[in-house]
């Protein structure tokens, strides 16, 4: 569980957001069943995918599309089939895979009940880990993207990640993310437009990366790539976004309102070409990329950040080095998690305790705030700003400051 970022298998219980469409992009619930069944019956499969099935309280695929009787009936039938297969064969398959190739498998699990977590990632669970999607799902409306929250407030984000940490406890290892190929860019979903800046991006990175669990970094996240500002639906390729645009229009939204909603949540936000440099097409290709390049590539790109010791890319390297440092590895990988001053508005803080006692603080606002420490400060391990204003057992956190402190015993 002290892995460098690695994905060997993606096994999911997911929503049916794509099944509502007339077409299929190869990622819908019903089309995935065939893949799942083949994998579950194959003696040769070490890496396998079960994707896009949700386990919900009423036993159907997705309440949002309750009117689609055929999909509901099909999903219900296949869900019972799939869970029967999982219950009988999944442990045998994953154990066999681990023995043969030493694999580390993880699942996409949505709507799990707390008493089911041990079945997924407990000591004898089906999988090595599962992704945390609580903050991903928070604020989403069953009516569609147009009725969903385009970004979370600091308090909402804190509520989500702390709830996950508490419910997982010592049951197993959660996999922590802020974005993936199916979601908008994390810095745009978890940081409001007025708060978005280099320091707040580093703050978000630090807060999620040092939680108990396994941190994952998605391509472009390490340089802070942002959502595309789509000006036309012609720029969008993702079938689910095209469908959600139509959902918004049918709900009475104007074309601009529908486009704004589609832009905020489109999967294409995470699929634009990685921004390598300030050259043509962000240095991604000399040809014509399948999606347009984000116009901000001249300011946000790998080449610029590689030589900047204060860049977000450099900060991710520092986070990785800290988590893997022999002196702090046991605490940051296996140590306990405890919320700290959880009631303080716009303060996201927690302790990690093991061989060392660490205090992680993030001031997610444009104003400074004074915070009492959990003990005498021994050492500053990481800081997204040049200085730390610490007096005795108090610190004045500057706007968007993120800091990791080692606390004396």
Tab-separated table of N, CA and C in Angstrom, residues 1-6 176 202 204-211 213-218 221-223 311-333 358 381-383 402 404:
chain	number	residue	atom	x	y	z
A	1	UNK	N	0.801	-1.215	0.000
A	1	UNK	CA	0.000	0.000	0.000
A	1	UNK	C	0.838	1.271	0.000
A	2	UNK	N	2.165	1.128	-0.099
A	2	UNK	CA	3.004	2.308	-0.267
A	2	UNK	C	3.403	2.442	-1.737
A	3	UNK	N	2.484	1.997	-2.594
A	3	UNK	CA	2.726	1.982	-4.025
A	3	UNK	C	3.028	3.357	-4.585
A	4	UNK	N	3.881	3.397	-5.573
A	4	UNK	CA	3.881	4.533	-6.461
A	4	UNK	C	2.601	4.375	-7.268
A	5	UNK	N	2.147	5.462	-7.889
A	5	UNK	CA	0.828	5.445	-8.513
A	5	UNK	C	0.744	4.345	-9.569
A	6	UNK	N	-0.170	3.426	-9.412
A	6	UNK	CA	-0.233	2.236	-10.239
A	6	UNK	C	-1.665	1.750	-10.357
A	176	UNK	N	-7.304	7.566	-3.067
A	176	UNK	CA	-7.726	8.971	-3.069
A	176	UNK	C	-7.417	9.643	-4.402
A	202	UNK	N	-1.931	23.982	-5.006
A	202	UNK	CA	-1.000	23.223	-4.169
A	202	UNK	C	-1.691	22.764	-2.890
A	204	UNK	N	-4.896	22.045	-2.462
A	204	UNK	CA	-5.752	20.906	-2.793
A	204	UNK	C	-4.915	19.644	-2.973
A	205	UNK	N	-3.796	19.783	-3.664
A	205	UNK	CA	-2.904	18.640	-3.881
A	205	UNK	C	-2.436	18.058	-2.548
A	206	UNK	N	-1.996	18.923	-1.654
A	206	UNK	CA	-1.477	18.458	-0.375
A	206	UNK	C	-2.525	17.814	0.500
A	207	UNK	N	-3.712	18.413	0.556
A	207	UNK	CA	-4.782	17.891	1.406
A	207	UNK	C	-5.169	16.479	1.005
A	208	UNK	N	-5.388	16.233	-0.291
A	208	UNK	CA	-5.837	14.897	-0.705
A	208	UNK	C	-4.681	13.896	-0.682
A	209	UNK	N	-3.469	14.351	-1.019
A	209	UNK	CA	-2.340	13.443	-1.190
A	209	UNK	C	-1.895	12.809	0.122
A	210	UNK	N	-2.046	13.530	1.232
A	210	UNK	CA	-1.550	13.045	2.515
A	210	UNK	C	-2.631	12.414	3.394
A	211	UNK	N	-3.850	12.266	2.836
A	211	UNK	CA	-4.878	11.506	3.534
A	211	UNK	C	-4.435	10.058	3.688
A	213	UNK	N	-4.452	6.414	2.863
A	213	UNK	CA	-4.854	5.737	1.644
A	213	UNK	C	-3.769	5.836	0.588
A	214	UNK	N	-4.134	5.544	-0.637
A	214	UNK	CA	-3.185	5.536	-1.747
A	214	UNK	C	-3.540	6.675	-2.697
A	215	UNK	N	-2.665	7.669	-2.865
A	215	UNK	CA	-2.975	8.792	-3.755
A	215	UNK	C	-2.739	8.435	-5.222
A	216	UNK	N	-3.664	8.831	-6.069
A	216	UNK	CA	-3.539	8.648	-7.512
A	216	UNK	C	-3.455	10.012	-8.183
A	217	UNK	N	-2.618	10.109	-9.197
A	217	UNK	CA	-2.487	11.336	-9.983
A	217	UNK	C	-2.895	11.023	-11.413
A	218	UNK	N	-3.826	11.800	-11.945
A	218	UNK	CA	-4.280	11.615	-13.322
A	218	UNK	C	-3.470	12.534	-14.234
A	221	UNK	N	-2.944	16.467	-14.141
A	221	UNK	CA	-3.249	16.960	-12.794
A	221	UNK	C	-2.011	17.546	-12.141
A	222	UNK	N	-0.855	16.939	-12.404
A	222	UNK	CA	0.370	17.360	-11.741
A	222	UNK	C	0.849	18.744	-12.172
A	223	UNK	N	0.291	19.268	-13.272
A	223	UNK	CA	0.626	20.641	-13.669
A	223	UNK	C	-0.580	21.582	-13.501
A	311	UNK	N	6.791	25.538	-8.829
A	311	UNK	CA	5.631	25.140	-9.642
A	311	UNK	C	4.820	24.062	-8.954
A	312	UNK	N	3.617	23.831	-9.464
A	312	UNK	CA	2.762	22.763	-8.941
A	312	UNK	C	3.407	21.403	-9.181
A	313	UNK	N	4.030	21.221	-10.337
A	313	UNK	CA	4.708	19.965	-10.634
A	313	UNK	C	5.804	19.686	-9.604
A	314	UNK	N	6.569	20.706	-9.271
A	314	UNK	CA	7.612	20.558	-8.255
A	314	UNK	C	6.999	20.231	-6.894
A	315	UNK	N	5.839	20.819	-6.605
A	315	UNK	CA	5.176	20.566	-5.331
A	315	UNK	C	4.707	19.115	-5.240
A	316	UNK	N	4.172	18.569	-6.331
A	316	UNK	CA	3.776	17.155	-6.336
A	316	UNK	C	4.987	16.254	-6.099
A	317	UNK	N	6.128	16.641	-6.642
A	317	UNK	CA	7.342	15.859	-6.415
A	317	UNK	C	7.730	15.897	-4.943
A	318	UNK	N	7.566	17.049	-4.323
A	318	UNK	CA	7.871	17.177	-2.892
A	318	UNK	C	6.905	16.340	-2.049
A	319	UNK	N	5.633	16.335	-2.428
A	319	UNK	CA	4.646	15.513	-1.722
A	319	UNK	C	4.999	14.030	-1.819
A	320	UNK	N	5.354	13.601	-3.021
A	320	UNK	CA	5.721	12.204	-3.236
A	320	UNK	C	6.961	11.841	-2.423
A	321	UNK	N	7.952	12.726	-2.431
A	321	UNK	CA	9.183	12.468	-1.676
A	321	UNK	C	8.905	12.384	-0.182
A	322	UNK	N	8.037	13.259	0.324
A	322	UNK	CA	7.707	13.240	1.751
A	322	UNK	C	7.001	11.941	2.122
A	323	UNK	N	6.055	11.533	1.305
A	323	UNK	CA	5.291	10.307	1.611
A	323	UNK	C	6.175	9.071	1.578
A	324	UNK	N	7.224	9.091	0.764
A	324	UNK	CA	8.103	7.933	0.639
A	324	UNK	C	9.365	8.047	1.492
A	325	UNK	N	9.540	9.166	2.168
A	325	UNK	CA	10.732	9.352	2.999
A	325	UNK	C	10.760	8.315	4.117
A	326	UNK	N	11.863	7.610	4.306
A	326	UNK	CA	11.929	6.553	5.331
A	326	UNK	C	11.482	7.016	6.719
A	327	UNK	N	11.760	8.282	7.055
A	327	UNK	CA	11.439	8.784	8.382
A	327	UNK	C	9.939	8.963	8.594
A	328	UNK	N	9.196	9.209	7.506
A	328	UNK	CA	7.767	9.535	7.635
A	328	UNK	C	6.843	8.556	6.916
A	329	UNK	N	7.414	7.608	6.219
A	329	UNK	CA	6.622	6.675	5.418
A	329	UNK	C	5.618	5.896	6.259
A	330	UNK	N	6.052	5.370	7.385
A	330	UNK	CA	5.150	4.572	8.212
A	330	UNK	C	3.946	5.392	8.667
A	331	UNK	N	4.192	6.644	9.031
A	331	UNK	CA	3.110	7.504	9.524
A	331	UNK	C	2.155	7.888	8.403
A	332	UNK	N	2.697	8.295	7.256
A	332	UNK	CA	1.848	8.786	6.173
A	332	UNK	C	1.153	7.672	5.401
A	333	UNK	N	1.725	6.489	5.383
A	333	UNK	CA	1.089	5.377	4.676
A	333	UNK	C	0.143	4.601	5.594
A	358	UNK	N	2.136	14.159	12.961
A	358	UNK	CA	2.132	15.193	11.935
A	358	UNK	C	0.811	15.949	11.953
A	381	UNK	N	7.785	20.434	7.601
A	381	UNK	CA	8.153	19.427	6.610
A	381	UNK	C	7.841	19.872	5.188
A	382	UNK	N	6.795	20.650	5.034
A	382	UNK	CA	6.406	21.106	3.693
A	382	UNK	C	5.542	22.347	3.826
A	383	UNK	N	5.753	23.300	2.926
A	383	UNK	CA	5.034	24.575	2.979
A	383	UNK	C	4.886	25.092	1.564
A	402	UNK	N	-0.781	26.037	2.708
A	402	UNK	CA	-0.782	24.612	3.073
A	402	UNK	C	0.545	24.313	3.740
A	404	UNK	N	2.738	21.339	6.404
A	404	UNK	CA	2.828	20.079	7.138
A	404	UNK	C	3.841	20.262	8.248
